[in-house]
Amino acid sequence: MAKYEVIIIGGGPAGLTTGLYTSRAGLKSLLMERGIIGGQIINATLVENYPGFPQGISGAELGSLMHQQAVKYGLEVVTAEVTGISQGQPYSLSTTEGDFEASAIIIAAGSEYRKLEVPGEERLSGHGVSYCATCDGFFFRGREVTVVGGGDTAITDALELTRHAKKVYVIHRRDQLRAGQVLQQRALAEPKLEFIWSTVVEEVLGDKILEELKLRNVKTGQHSILKVAAVFVAVGLMPNSRSFFNVVDLDDAGYIVTDEAMATSAPGIFAAGDIRRNSPRQVAAAVGDGVTAAMSAFKYIQEGGNGARITNP
């Protein structure tokens, strides 16, 4: 069984920052990522609110730079999914790439796209149903598409899609947007955008590809059909915490409960980034969490495994 002082679960900004700090501190560190290194940020065409990049930077480039910097200081990275964590010290992790042992664990597994959970969505995923406008928008040049949602991500996606699509419908269950004022102003002034208020998608229709959406007005109950080539779902995120529900305390929404030191209810296990309760879910905040979690893990190991358990969630 491969042994490490720290194992980090998740390769987004929080996990990569954690790995940078633990490795530079001289701790033997391993980062496990089941998918692509960089996390959700790699889907962003332009990140304009990360300090140090006044002209902005693409999410893919930012994630790549974080990765390069972390491995430069000795962080090991493996593609694997954690399937179980034993109770007691040292911790034993079962993964798709075998078993590993660690004195401290930092969970930075992030979140995943929330789905509509309507008929046809799963069947036509990748065939007109998408969760990443940046990834798939160019496939629908000159077509009519729709975005579902009213927050920052949805409106950012809708504006991004106007670069490719002939027209972009924005379907929102409320009668006003939740996005920030700057995004709202841009969206409401964009001639290619059309808003469908107080409406939800009830079904995704089509044989082999998406052809139309069945909609319902939540105020009147009236149904309608919208013919589009694609639907981009942007209705929020869910924490990737299913593997940890019997290891650390979670809140009602599934987020990991931590204190200000990123300590969880289990001694020697910390959490950082989008997966923890009350995270603002911003890349700069995830980086800050990663620093705090790394320093807390270092202190925990230096003190021989004493403390570092949340006492007042």
PDB file of C-alpha atoms in Angstrom:
ATOM      1  CA  MET A   1       0.000   0.000   0.000  1.00  0.00           C
ATOM      2  CA  ALA A   2       1.429   3.383  -1.048  1.00  0.00           C
ATOM      3  CA  LYS A   3       1.818   5.703   1.960  1.00  0.00           C
ATOM      4  CA  TYR A   4       1.663   9.495   2.014  1.00  0.00           C
ATOM      5  CA  GLU A   5       1.547  12.168   4.663  1.00  0.00           C
ATOM      6  CA  VAL A   6      -1.231  14.051   2.853  1.00  0.00           C
ATOM      7  CA  ILE A   7      -3.706  12.884   0.225  1.00  0.00           C
ATOM      8  CA  ILE A   8      -5.742  15.529  -1.568  1.00  0.00           C
ATOM      9  CA  ILE A   9      -9.003  14.511  -3.231  1.00  0.00           C
ATOM     10  CA  GLY A  10      -9.833  16.794  -6.158  1.00  0.00           C
ATOM     11  CA  GLY A  11      -7.779  18.628  -8.764  1.00  0.00           C
ATOM     12  CA  GLY A  12      -9.488  22.015  -9.022  1.00  0.00           C
ATOM     13  CA  PRO A  13      -8.048  25.322  -7.762  1.00  0.00           C
ATOM     14  CA  ALA A  14      -8.577  24.359  -4.090  1.00  0.00           C
ATOM     15  CA  GLY A  15      -6.884  20.971  -4.474  1.00  0.00           C
ATOM     16  CA  LEU A  16      -4.009  22.278  -6.582  1.00  0.00           C
ATOM     17  CA  THR A  17      -3.336  25.110  -4.136  1.00  0.00           C
ATOM     18  CA  THR A  18      -3.389  22.660  -1.261  1.00  0.00           C
ATOM     19  CA  GLY A  19      -0.931  20.416  -3.083  1.00  0.00           C
ATOM     20  CA  LEU A  20       1.368  23.351  -3.800  1.00  0.00           C
ATOM     21  CA  TYR A  21       1.484  24.342  -0.140  1.00  0.00           C
ATOM     22  CA  THR A  22       1.838  20.858   1.356  1.00  0.00           C
ATOM     23  CA  SER A  23       4.557  19.926  -1.132  1.00  0.00           C
ATOM     24  CA  ARG A  24       6.515  23.123  -0.517  1.00  0.00           C
ATOM     25  CA  ALA A  25       6.220  22.415   3.213  1.00  0.00           C
ATOM     26  CA  GLY A  26       8.046  19.137   2.651  1.00  0.00           C
ATOM     27  CA  LEU A  27       5.081  16.816   3.137  1.00  0.00           C
ATOM     28  CA  LYS A  28       4.857  13.766   0.892  1.00  0.00           C
ATOM     29  CA  SER A  29       1.659  14.637  -0.970  1.00  0.00           C
ATOM     30  CA  LEU A  30      -0.575  12.918  -3.493  1.00  0.00           C
ATOM     31  CA  LEU A  31      -3.459  14.504  -5.390  1.00  0.00           C
ATOM     32  CA  MET A  32      -6.247  12.289  -6.722  1.00  0.00           C
ATOM     33  CA  GLU A  33      -8.529  13.531  -9.515  1.00  0.00           C
ATOM     34  CA  ARG A  34     -11.121  11.341 -11.207  1.00  0.00           C
ATOM     35  CA  GLY A  35     -11.515  13.630 -14.229  1.00  0.00           C
ATOM     36  CA  ILE A  36      -9.600  16.531 -15.744  1.00  0.00           C
ATOM     37  CA  ILE A  37      -7.118  18.552 -13.707  1.00  0.00           C
ATOM     38  CA  GLY A  38      -8.317  22.123 -13.239  1.00  0.00           C
ATOM     39  CA  GLY A  39     -11.906  21.544 -12.100  1.00  0.00           C
ATOM     40  CA  GLN A  40     -14.935  23.538 -13.267  1.00  0.00           C
ATOM     41  CA  ILE A  41     -12.783  26.611 -13.935  1.00  0.00           C
ATOM     42  CA  ILE A  42     -11.406  25.069 -17.146  1.00  0.00           C
ATOM     43  CA  ASN A  43     -14.826  25.629 -18.766  1.00  0.00           C
ATOM     44  CA  ALA A  44     -14.570  29.414 -18.372  1.00  0.00           C
ATOM     45  CA  THR A  45     -13.604  31.231 -21.554  1.00  0.00           C
ATOM     46  CA  LEU A  46     -12.368  34.241 -19.599  1.00  0.00           C
ATOM     47  CA  VAL A  47     -11.774  34.653 -15.857  1.00  0.00           C
ATOM     48  CA  GLU A  48     -11.847  38.390 -15.123  1.00  0.00           C
ATOM     49  CA  ASN A  49     -12.026  38.413 -11.316  1.00  0.00           C
ATOM     50  CA  TYR A  50      -8.903  36.465 -10.321  1.00  0.00           C
ATOM     51  CA  PRO A  51      -6.265  38.818  -8.855  1.00  0.00           C
ATOM     52  CA  GLY A  52      -3.067  39.325 -10.841  1.00  0.00           C
ATOM     53  CA  PHE A  53      -4.583  39.065 -14.318  1.00  0.00           C
ATOM     54  CA  PRO A  54      -5.959  42.536 -15.162  1.00  0.00           C
ATOM     55  CA  GLN A  55      -6.717  41.508 -18.749  1.00  0.00           C
ATOM     56  CA  GLY A  56      -8.302  38.244 -17.634  1.00  0.00           C
ATOM     57  CA  ILE A  57      -7.138  34.699 -18.315  1.00  0.00           C
ATOM     58  CA  SER A  58      -8.854  31.628 -19.732  1.00  0.00           C
ATOM     59  CA  GLY A  59      -9.950  29.073 -17.160  1.00  0.00           C
ATOM     60  CA  ALA A  60      -8.050  26.318 -18.970  1.00  0.00           C
ATOM     61  CA  GLU A  61      -4.808  28.300 -18.870  1.00  0.00           C
ATOM     62  CA  LEU A  62      -5.264  29.239 -15.216  1.00  0.00           C
ATOM     63  CA  GLY A  63      -5.859  25.593 -14.263  1.00  0.00           C
ATOM     64  CA  SER A  64      -2.838  24.487 -16.269  1.00  0.00           C
ATOM     65  CA  LEU A  65      -0.572  27.057 -14.612  1.00  0.00           C
ATOM     66  CA  MET A  66      -1.753  25.997 -11.151  1.00  0.00           C
ATOM     67  CA  HIS A  67      -1.036  22.368 -12.032  1.00  0.00           C
ATOM     68  CA  GLN A  68       2.457  23.143 -13.346  1.00  0.00           C
ATOM     69  CA  GLN A  69       3.338  25.132 -10.251  1.00  0.00           C
ATOM     70  CA  ALA A  70       2.148  22.428  -7.837  1.00  0.00           C
ATOM     71  CA  VAL A  71       4.009  19.527  -9.482  1.00  0.00           C
ATOM     72  CA  LYS A  72       7.140  21.694  -9.718  1.00  0.00           C
ATOM     73  CA  TYR A  73       7.426  21.375  -5.940  1.00  0.00           C
ATOM     74  CA  GLY A  74       6.946  17.628  -5.849  1.00  0.00           C
ATOM     75  CA  LEU A  75       3.196  17.050  -5.769  1.00  0.00           C
ATOM     76  CA  GLU A  76       2.306  13.631  -7.180  1.00  0.00           C
ATOM     77  CA  VAL A  77      -0.890  13.325  -9.217  1.00  0.00           C
ATOM     78  CA  VAL A  78      -2.897  10.218 -10.050  1.00  0.00           C
ATOM     79  CA  THR A  79      -6.138   9.757 -11.979  1.00  0.00           C
ATOM     80  CA  ALA A  80      -8.370   7.831  -9.577  1.00  0.00           C
ATOM     81  CA  GLU A  81     -11.753   7.947  -7.887  1.00  0.00           C
ATOM     82  CA  VAL A  82     -12.047   7.407  -4.133  1.00  0.00           C
ATOM     83  CA  THR A  83     -14.531   4.665  -3.308  1.00  0.00           C
ATOM     84  CA  GLY A  84     -14.049   4.477   0.458  1.00  0.00           C
ATOM     85  CA  ILE A  85     -12.189   5.857   3.460  1.00  0.00           C
ATOM     86  CA  SER A  86     -11.556   3.786   6.578  1.00  0.00           C
ATOM     87  CA  GLN A  87     -12.135   5.137  10.074  1.00  0.00           C
ATOM     88  CA  GLY A  88      -9.127   5.666  12.339  1.00  0.00           C
ATOM     89  CA  GLN A  89      -5.505   6.699  11.930  1.00  0.00           C
ATOM     90  CA  PRO A  90      -3.738   6.424   9.599  1.00  0.00           C
ATOM     91  CA  TYR A  91      -6.523   6.655   7.056  1.00  0.00           C
ATOM     92  CA  SER A  92      -6.805   4.020   4.340  1.00  0.00           C
ATOM     93  CA  LEU A  93      -8.338   5.086   1.037  1.00  0.00           C
ATOM     94  CA  SER A  94      -9.817   2.612  -1.409  1.00  0.00           C
ATOM     95  CA  THR A  95      -9.711   3.902  -4.992  1.00  0.00           C
ATOM     96  CA  THR A  96     -10.110   2.723  -8.560  1.00  0.00           C
ATOM     97  CA  GLU A  97      -6.291   2.587  -8.713  1.00  0.00           C
ATOM     98  CA  GLY A  98      -5.747   0.570  -5.533  1.00  0.00           C
ATOM     99  CA  ASP A  99      -5.348   1.366  -1.848  1.00  0.00           C
ATOM    100  CA  PHE A 100      -3.469   4.289  -0.322  1.00  0.00           C
ATOM    101  CA  GLU A 101      -2.636   5.420   3.200  1.00  0.00           C
ATOM    102  CA  ALA A 102      -2.407   8.945   4.600  1.00  0.00           C
ATOM    103  CA  SER A 103      -1.970  10.713   7.921  1.00  0.00           C
ATOM    104  CA  ALA A 104      -4.148  13.626   6.757  1.00  0.00           C
ATOM    105  CA  ILE A 105      -6.751  14.001   4.018  1.00  0.00           C
ATOM    106  CA  ILE A 106      -7.927  17.177   2.324  1.00  0.00           C
ATOM    107  CA  ILE A 107     -11.219  16.868   0.442  1.00  0.00           C
ATOM    108  CA  ALA A 108     -11.419  19.338  -2.431  1.00  0.00           C
ATOM    109  CA  ALA A 109     -13.667  17.332  -4.736  1.00  0.00           C
ATOM    110  CA  GLY A 110     -15.711  20.353  -5.809  1.00  0.00           C
ATOM    111  CA  SER A 111     -19.154  20.111  -7.330  1.00  0.00           C
ATOM    112  CA  GLU A 112     -20.943  18.947 -10.457  1.00  0.00           C
ATOM    113  CA  TYR A 113     -23.679  20.365 -12.648  1.00  0.00           C
ATOM    114  CA  ARG A 114     -27.208  20.083 -11.320  1.00  0.00           C
ATOM    115  CA  LYS A 115     -29.604  18.486 -13.802  1.00  0.00           C
ATOM    116  CA  LEU A 116     -33.191  19.305 -14.652  1.00  0.00           C
ATOM    117  CA  GLU A 117     -34.280  15.726 -13.864  1.00  0.00           C
ATOM    118  CA  VAL A 118     -36.910  15.705 -16.603  1.00  0.00           C
ATOM    119  CA  PRO A 119     -37.787  13.032 -19.193  1.00  0.00           C
ATOM    120  CA  GLY A 120     -35.461  12.950 -22.184  1.00  0.00           C
ATOM    121  CA  GLU A 121     -32.626  14.875 -20.520  1.00  0.00           C
ATOM    122  CA  GLU A 122     -30.353  11.932 -19.795  1.00  0.00           C
ATOM    123  CA  ARG A 123     -31.128  10.192 -23.102  1.00  0.00           C
ATOM    124  CA  LEU A 124     -30.235  13.257 -25.183  1.00  0.00           C
ATOM    125  CA  SER A 125     -27.261  14.360 -23.107  1.00  0.00           C
ATOM    126  CA  GLY A 126     -24.511  15.085 -25.620  1.00  0.00           C
ATOM    127  CA  HIS A 127     -27.080  15.201 -28.413  1.00  0.00           C
ATOM    128  CA  GLY A 128     -28.427  18.682 -27.857  1.00  0.00           C
ATOM    129  CA  VAL A 129     -28.453  18.681 -24.065  1.00  0.00           C
ATOM    130  CA  SER A 130     -25.314  20.279 -22.636  1.00  0.00           C
ATOM    131  CA  TYR A 131     -24.033  21.600 -19.302  1.00  0.00           C
ATOM    132  CA  CYS A 132     -21.123  23.568 -20.755  1.00  0.00           C
ATOM    133  CA  ALA A 133     -21.788  26.429 -23.160  1.00  0.00           C
ATOM    134  CA  THR A 134     -18.085  27.135 -23.498  1.00  0.00           C
ATOM    135  CA  CYS A 135     -17.403  23.532 -24.523  1.00  0.00           C
ATOM    136  CA  ASP A 136     -20.291  22.990 -26.920  1.00  0.00           C
ATOM    137  CA  GLY A 137     -21.568  26.378 -28.071  1.00  0.00           C
ATOM    138  CA  PHE A 138     -19.636  26.445 -31.344  1.00  0.00           C
ATOM    139  CA  PHE A 139     -21.434  23.279 -32.501  1.00  0.00           C
ATOM    140  CA  PHE A 140     -24.596  25.338 -32.902  1.00  0.00           C
ATOM    141  CA  ARG A 141     -23.424  28.218 -35.072  1.00  0.00           C
ATOM    142  CA  GLY A 142     -26.350  29.968 -36.730  1.00  0.00           C
ATOM    143  CA  ARG A 143     -28.933  27.909 -34.797  1.00  0.00           C
ATOM    144  CA  GLU A 144     -31.491  28.804 -32.143  1.00  0.00           C
ATOM    145  CA  VAL A 145     -30.617  27.523 -28.674  1.00  0.00           C
ATOM    146  CA  THR A 146     -31.741  28.040 -25.100  1.00  0.00           C
ATOM    147  CA  VAL A 147     -30.201  28.413 -21.646  1.00  0.00           C
ATOM    148  CA  VAL A 148     -32.076  27.325 -18.518  1.00  0.00           C
ATOM    149  CA  GLY A 149     -31.329  29.362 -15.396  1.00  0.00           C
ATOM    150  CA  GLY A 150     -31.130  32.926 -14.149  1.00  0.00           C
ATOM    151  CA  GLY A 151     -27.925  33.176 -12.136  1.00  0.00           C
ATOM    152  CA  ASP A 152     -24.434  34.359 -13.039  1.00  0.00           C
ATOM    153  CA  THR A 153     -23.492  31.134 -14.789  1.00  0.00           C
ATOM    154  CA  ALA A 154     -26.659  31.037 -16.891  1.00  0.00           C
ATOM    155  CA  ILE A 155     -26.347  34.630 -18.044  1.00  0.00           C
ATOM    156  CA  THR A 156     -22.624  34.292 -18.714  1.00  0.00           C
ATOM    157  CA  ASP A 157     -23.423  31.209 -20.805  1.00  0.00           C
ATOM    158  CA  ALA A 158     -26.186  33.007 -22.672  1.00  0.00           C
ATOM    159  CA  LEU A 159     -23.897  35.910 -23.553  1.00  0.00           C
ATOM    160  CA  GLU A 160     -21.177  33.486 -24.625  1.00  0.00           C
ATOM    161  CA  LEU A 161     -23.629  31.676 -26.891  1.00  0.00           C
ATOM    162  CA  THR A 162     -24.591  34.872 -28.726  1.00  0.00           C
ATOM    163  CA  ARG A 163     -21.148  34.664 -30.353  1.00  0.00           C
ATOM    164  CA  HIS A 164     -22.257  31.506 -32.156  1.00  0.00           C
ATOM    165  CA  ALA A 165     -26.040  31.156 -32.163  1.00  0.00           C
ATOM    166  CA  LYS A 166     -28.612  32.955 -34.277  1.00  0.00           C
ATOM    167  CA  LYS A 167     -30.811  33.429 -31.218  1.00  0.00           C
ATOM    168  CA  VAL A 168     -30.606  32.476 -27.538  1.00  0.00           C
ATOM    169  CA  TYR A 169     -33.668  31.970 -25.348  1.00  0.00           C
ATOM    170  CA  VAL A 170     -33.204  32.248 -21.586  1.00  0.00           C
ATOM    171  CA  ILE A 171     -35.745  30.200 -19.621  1.00  0.00           C
ATOM    172  CA  HIS A 172     -36.072  31.150 -15.955  1.00  0.00           C
ATOM    173  CA  ARG A 173     -38.554  29.923 -13.378  1.00  0.00           C
ATOM    174  CA  ARG A 174     -38.774  33.373 -11.788  1.00  0.00           C
ATOM    175  CA  ASP A 175     -39.844  36.734 -13.248  1.00  0.00           C
ATOM    176  CA  GLN A 176     -36.480  38.379 -12.671  1.00  0.00           C
ATOM    177  CA  LEU A 177     -32.837  37.348 -12.903  1.00  0.00           C
ATOM    178  CA  ARG A 178     -30.596  36.435  -9.967  1.00  0.00           C
ATOM    179  CA  ALA A 179     -27.380  37.316 -11.800  1.00  0.00           C
ATOM    180  CA  GLY A 180     -25.238  40.297 -10.812  1.00  0.00           C
ATOM    181  CA  GLN A 181     -26.238  43.737 -12.034  1.00  0.00           C
ATOM    182  CA  VAL A 182     -23.429  44.069 -14.586  1.00  0.00           C
ATOM    183  CA  LEU A 183     -24.368  40.750 -16.216  1.00  0.00           C
ATOM    184  CA  GLN A 184     -28.063  41.643 -16.156  1.00  0.00           C
ATOM    185  CA  GLN A 185     -27.412  44.932 -17.914  1.00  0.00           C
ATOM    186  CA  ARG A 186     -25.352  43.225 -20.609  1.00  0.00           C
ATOM    187  CA  ALA A 187     -27.967  40.516 -21.108  1.00  0.00           C
ATOM    188  CA  LEU A 188     -30.993  42.810 -21.243  1.00  0.00           C
ATOM    189  CA  ALA A 189     -29.225  44.981 -23.818  1.00  0.00           C
ATOM    190  CA  GLU A 190     -28.244  42.038 -26.036  1.00  0.00           C
ATOM    191  CA  PRO A 191     -30.578  41.831 -29.083  1.00  0.00           C
ATOM    192  CA  LYS A 192     -29.918  38.114 -29.637  1.00  0.00           C
ATOM    193  CA  LEU A 193     -31.322  37.199 -26.206  1.00  0.00           C
ATOM    194  CA  GLU A 194     -35.019  36.568 -25.566  1.00  0.00           C
ATOM    195  CA  PHE A 195     -36.270  35.864 -22.025  1.00  0.00           C
ATOM    196  CA  ILE A 196     -39.001  33.390 -21.206  1.00  0.00           C
ATOM    197  CA  TRP A 197     -40.022  34.245 -17.652  1.00  0.00           C
ATOM    198  CA  SER A 198     -41.762  32.169 -14.943  1.00  0.00           C
ATOM    199  CA  THR A 199     -41.269  29.005 -16.952  1.00  0.00           C
ATOM    200  CA  VAL A 200     -39.738  25.560 -16.459  1.00  0.00           C
ATOM    201  CA  VAL A 201     -38.751  22.760 -18.814  1.00  0.00           C
ATOM    202  CA  GLU A 202     -40.968  19.712 -18.344  1.00  0.00           C
ATOM    203  CA  GLU A 203     -39.582  17.449 -21.060  1.00  0.00           C
ATOM    204  CA  VAL A 204     -36.766  17.256 -23.584  1.00  0.00           C
ATOM    205  CA  LEU A 205     -38.112  15.947 -26.894  1.00  0.00           C
ATOM    206  CA  GLY A 206     -36.434  14.400 -29.908  1.00  0.00           C
ATOM    207  CA  ASP A 207     -35.571  11.070 -31.478  1.00  0.00           C
ATOM    208  CA  LYS A 208     -31.797  10.877 -31.784  1.00  0.00           C
ATOM    209  CA  ILE A 209     -31.118  14.579 -31.218  1.00  0.00           C
ATOM    210  CA  LEU A 210     -32.925  17.336 -29.331  1.00  0.00           C
ATOM    211  CA  GLU A 211     -35.692  18.852 -31.429  1.00  0.00           C
ATOM    212  CA  GLU A 212     -37.887  20.767 -28.995  1.00  0.00           C
ATOM    213  CA  LEU A 213     -38.655  21.472 -25.349  1.00  0.00           C
ATOM    214  CA  LYS A 214     -41.974  21.123 -23.568  1.00  0.00           C
ATOM    215  CA  LEU A 215     -42.397  24.140 -21.291  1.00  0.00           C
ATOM    216  CA  ARG A 216     -44.805  25.057 -18.500  1.00  0.00           C
ATOM    217  CA  ASN A 217     -45.561  28.512 -17.161  1.00  0.00           C
ATOM    218  CA  VAL A 218     -45.430  28.184 -13.363  1.00  0.00           C
ATOM    219  CA  LYS A 219     -47.990  30.983 -12.851  1.00  0.00           C
ATOM    220  CA  THR A 220     -50.650  30.004 -15.384  1.00  0.00           C
ATOM    221  CA  GLY A 221     -49.916  26.297 -15.821  1.00  0.00           C
ATOM    222  CA  GLN A 222     -50.031  26.774 -19.597  1.00  0.00           C
ATOM    223  CA  HIS A 223     -47.884  24.443 -21.699  1.00  0.00           C
ATOM    224  CA  SER A 224     -45.969  25.374 -24.832  1.00  0.00           C
ATOM    225  CA  ILE A 225     -43.401  23.907 -27.226  1.00  0.00           C
ATOM    226  CA  LEU A 226     -40.100  25.597 -28.060  1.00  0.00           C
ATOM    227  CA  LYS A 227     -38.152  24.365 -31.073  1.00  0.00           C
ATOM    228  CA  VAL A 228     -34.397  24.703 -30.488  1.00  0.00           C
ATOM    229  CA  ALA A 229     -31.230  22.901 -31.533  1.00  0.00           C
ATOM    230  CA  ALA A 230     -29.751  22.760 -28.031  1.00  0.00           C
ATOM    231  CA  VAL A 231     -30.468  23.403 -24.380  1.00  0.00           C
ATOM    232  CA  PHE A 232     -27.690  24.478 -22.031  1.00  0.00           C
ATOM    233  CA  VAL A 233     -28.562  23.694 -18.423  1.00  0.00           C
ATOM    234  CA  ALA A 234     -27.201  26.163 -15.848  1.00  0.00           C
ATOM    235  CA  VAL A 235     -29.328  25.664 -12.742  1.00  0.00           C
ATOM    236  CA  GLY A 236     -26.599  25.316 -10.155  1.00  0.00           C
ATOM    237  CA  LEU A 237     -24.150  22.815  -8.749  1.00  0.00           C
ATOM    238  CA  MET A 238     -24.214  19.848  -6.378  1.00  0.00           C
ATOM    239  CA  PRO A 239     -21.296  18.958  -4.075  1.00  0.00           C
ATOM    240  CA  ASN A 240     -19.360  15.791  -4.951  1.00  0.00           C
ATOM    241  CA  SER A 241     -19.714  14.517  -1.412  1.00  0.00           C
ATOM    242  CA  ARG A 242     -21.471  11.159  -1.881  1.00  0.00           C
ATOM    243  CA  SER A 243     -18.305   9.217  -1.039  1.00  0.00           C
ATOM    244  CA  PHE A 244     -17.889  11.040   2.275  1.00  0.00           C
ATOM    245  CA  PHE A 245     -21.351  10.990   3.884  1.00  0.00           C
ATOM    246  CA  ASN A 246     -20.303   8.355   6.433  1.00  0.00           C
ATOM    247  CA  VAL A 247     -16.857   9.861   6.995  1.00  0.00           C
ATOM    248  CA  VAL A 248     -17.511  13.535   7.850  1.00  0.00           C
ATOM    249  CA  ASP A 249     -20.556  15.600   8.779  1.00  0.00           C
ATOM    250  CA  LEU A 250     -22.557  17.091   5.899  1.00  0.00           C
ATOM    251  CA  ASP A 251     -25.279  19.738   5.964  1.00  0.00           C
ATOM    252  CA  ASP A 252     -28.770  19.161   4.555  1.00  0.00           C
ATOM    253  CA  ALA A 253     -27.630  20.127   1.051  1.00  0.00           C
ATOM    254  CA  GLY A 254     -24.699  17.691   1.127  1.00  0.00           C
ATOM    255  CA  TYR A 255     -21.909  20.200   1.711  1.00  0.00           C
ATOM    256  CA  ILE A 256     -19.113  19.319   4.142  1.00  0.00           C
ATOM    257  CA  VAL A 257     -19.273  21.168   7.462  1.00  0.00           C
ATOM    258  CA  THR A 258     -15.961  22.800   8.428  1.00  0.00           C
ATOM    259  CA  ASP A 259     -14.665  25.362  10.876  1.00  0.00           C
ATOM    260  CA  GLU A 260     -12.495  28.376  10.012  1.00  0.00           C
ATOM    261  CA  ALA A 261      -9.403  26.122   9.850  1.00  0.00           C
ATOM    262  CA  MET A 262     -11.148  23.896   7.247  1.00  0.00           C
ATOM    263  CA  ALA A 263     -11.273  21.060   9.795  1.00  0.00           C
ATOM    264  CA  THR A 264     -14.176  18.609   9.501  1.00  0.00           C
ATOM    265  CA  SER A 265     -15.801  16.427  12.137  1.00  0.00           C
ATOM    266  CA  ALA A 266     -13.130  13.736  11.575  1.00  0.00           C
ATOM    267  CA  PRO A 267      -9.649  14.371  13.021  1.00  0.00           C
ATOM    268  CA  GLY A 268      -7.058  14.909  10.306  1.00  0.00           C
ATOM    269  CA  ILE A 269      -9.607  15.358   7.525  1.00  0.00           C
ATOM    270  CA  PHE A 270     -10.044  18.842   6.077  1.00  0.00           C
ATOM    271  CA  ALA A 271     -12.182  20.246   3.269  1.00  0.00           C
ATOM    272  CA  ALA A 272     -11.642  23.149   0.890  1.00  0.00           C
ATOM    273  CA  GLY A 273     -13.387  24.861  -1.997  1.00  0.00           C
ATOM    274  CA  ASP A 274     -16.884  24.410  -3.411  1.00  0.00           C
ATOM    275  CA  ILE A 275     -17.533  21.204  -1.495  1.00  0.00           C
ATOM    276  CA  ARG A 276     -17.587  22.855   1.920  1.00  0.00           C
ATOM    277  CA  ARG A 277     -20.538  24.611   3.536  1.00  0.00           C
ATOM    278  CA  ASN A 278     -20.810  28.375   3.002  1.00  0.00           C
ATOM    279  CA  SER A 279     -18.255  28.458   0.201  1.00  0.00           C
ATOM    280  CA  PRO A 280     -18.835  31.482  -2.075  1.00  0.00           C
ATOM    281  CA  ARG A 281     -17.885  29.158  -4.970  1.00  0.00           C
ATOM    282  CA  GLN A 282     -15.368  31.542  -6.517  1.00  0.00           C
ATOM    283  CA  VAL A 283     -11.896  30.550  -7.697  1.00  0.00           C
ATOM    284  CA  ALA A 284     -10.152  33.093  -5.459  1.00  0.00           C
ATOM    285  CA  ALA A 285     -12.030  31.773  -2.419  1.00  0.00           C
ATOM    286  CA  ALA A 286     -11.168  28.171  -3.341  1.00  0.00           C
ATOM    287  CA  VAL A 287      -7.479  29.101  -3.482  1.00  0.00           C
ATOM    288  CA  GLY A 288      -7.742  30.711  -0.041  1.00  0.00           C
ATOM    289  CA  ASP A 289      -9.445  27.600   1.341  1.00  0.00           C
ATOM    290  CA  GLY A 290      -6.641  25.487  -0.096  1.00  0.00           C
ATOM    291  CA  VAL A 291      -3.995  27.546   1.692  1.00  0.00           C
ATOM    292  CA  THR A 292      -5.831  27.296   5.014  1.00  0.00           C
ATOM    293  CA  ALA A 293      -6.453  23.551   4.670  1.00  0.00           C
ATOM    294  CA  ALA A 294      -2.809  22.891   3.792  1.00  0.00           C
ATOM    295  CA  MET A 295      -1.527  24.864   6.770  1.00  0.00           C
ATOM    296  CA  SER A 296      -3.997  23.126   9.082  1.00  0.00           C
ATOM    297  CA  ALA A 297      -2.942  19.707   7.777  1.00  0.00           C
ATOM    298  CA  PHE A 298       0.732  20.594   8.243  1.00  0.00           C
ATOM    299  CA  LYS A 299       0.075  21.672  11.842  1.00  0.00           C
ATOM    300  CA  TYR A 300      -1.936  18.512  12.490  1.00  0.00           C
ATOM    301  CA  ILE A 301       0.890  16.267  11.274  1.00  0.00           C
ATOM    302  CA  GLN A 302       3.570  18.277  13.100  1.00  0.00           C
ATOM    303  CA  GLU A 303       1.642  17.938  16.356  1.00  0.00           C
ATOM    304  CA  GLY A 304       1.359  14.198  15.940  1.00  0.00           C
ATOM    305  CA  GLY A 305      -2.305  14.089  15.012  1.00  0.00           C
ATOM    306  CA  ASN A 306      -3.697  16.042  17.949  1.00  0.00           C
ATOM    307  CA  GLY A 307      -6.705  18.284  17.522  1.00  0.00           C
ATOM    308  CA  ALA A 308      -7.874  19.487  14.101  1.00  0.00           C
ATOM    309  CA  ARG A 309     -11.402  18.219  14.603  1.00  0.00           C
ATOM    310  CA  ILE A 310     -14.336  20.581  14.265  1.00  0.00           C
ATOM    311  CA  THR A 311     -15.830  21.184  17.680  1.00  0.00           C
ATOM    312  CA  ASN A 312     -18.680  23.606  17.041  1.00  0.00           C
ATOM    313  CA  PRO A 313     -20.141  23.200  13.539  1.00  0.00           C
TER     314      PRO A 313
END
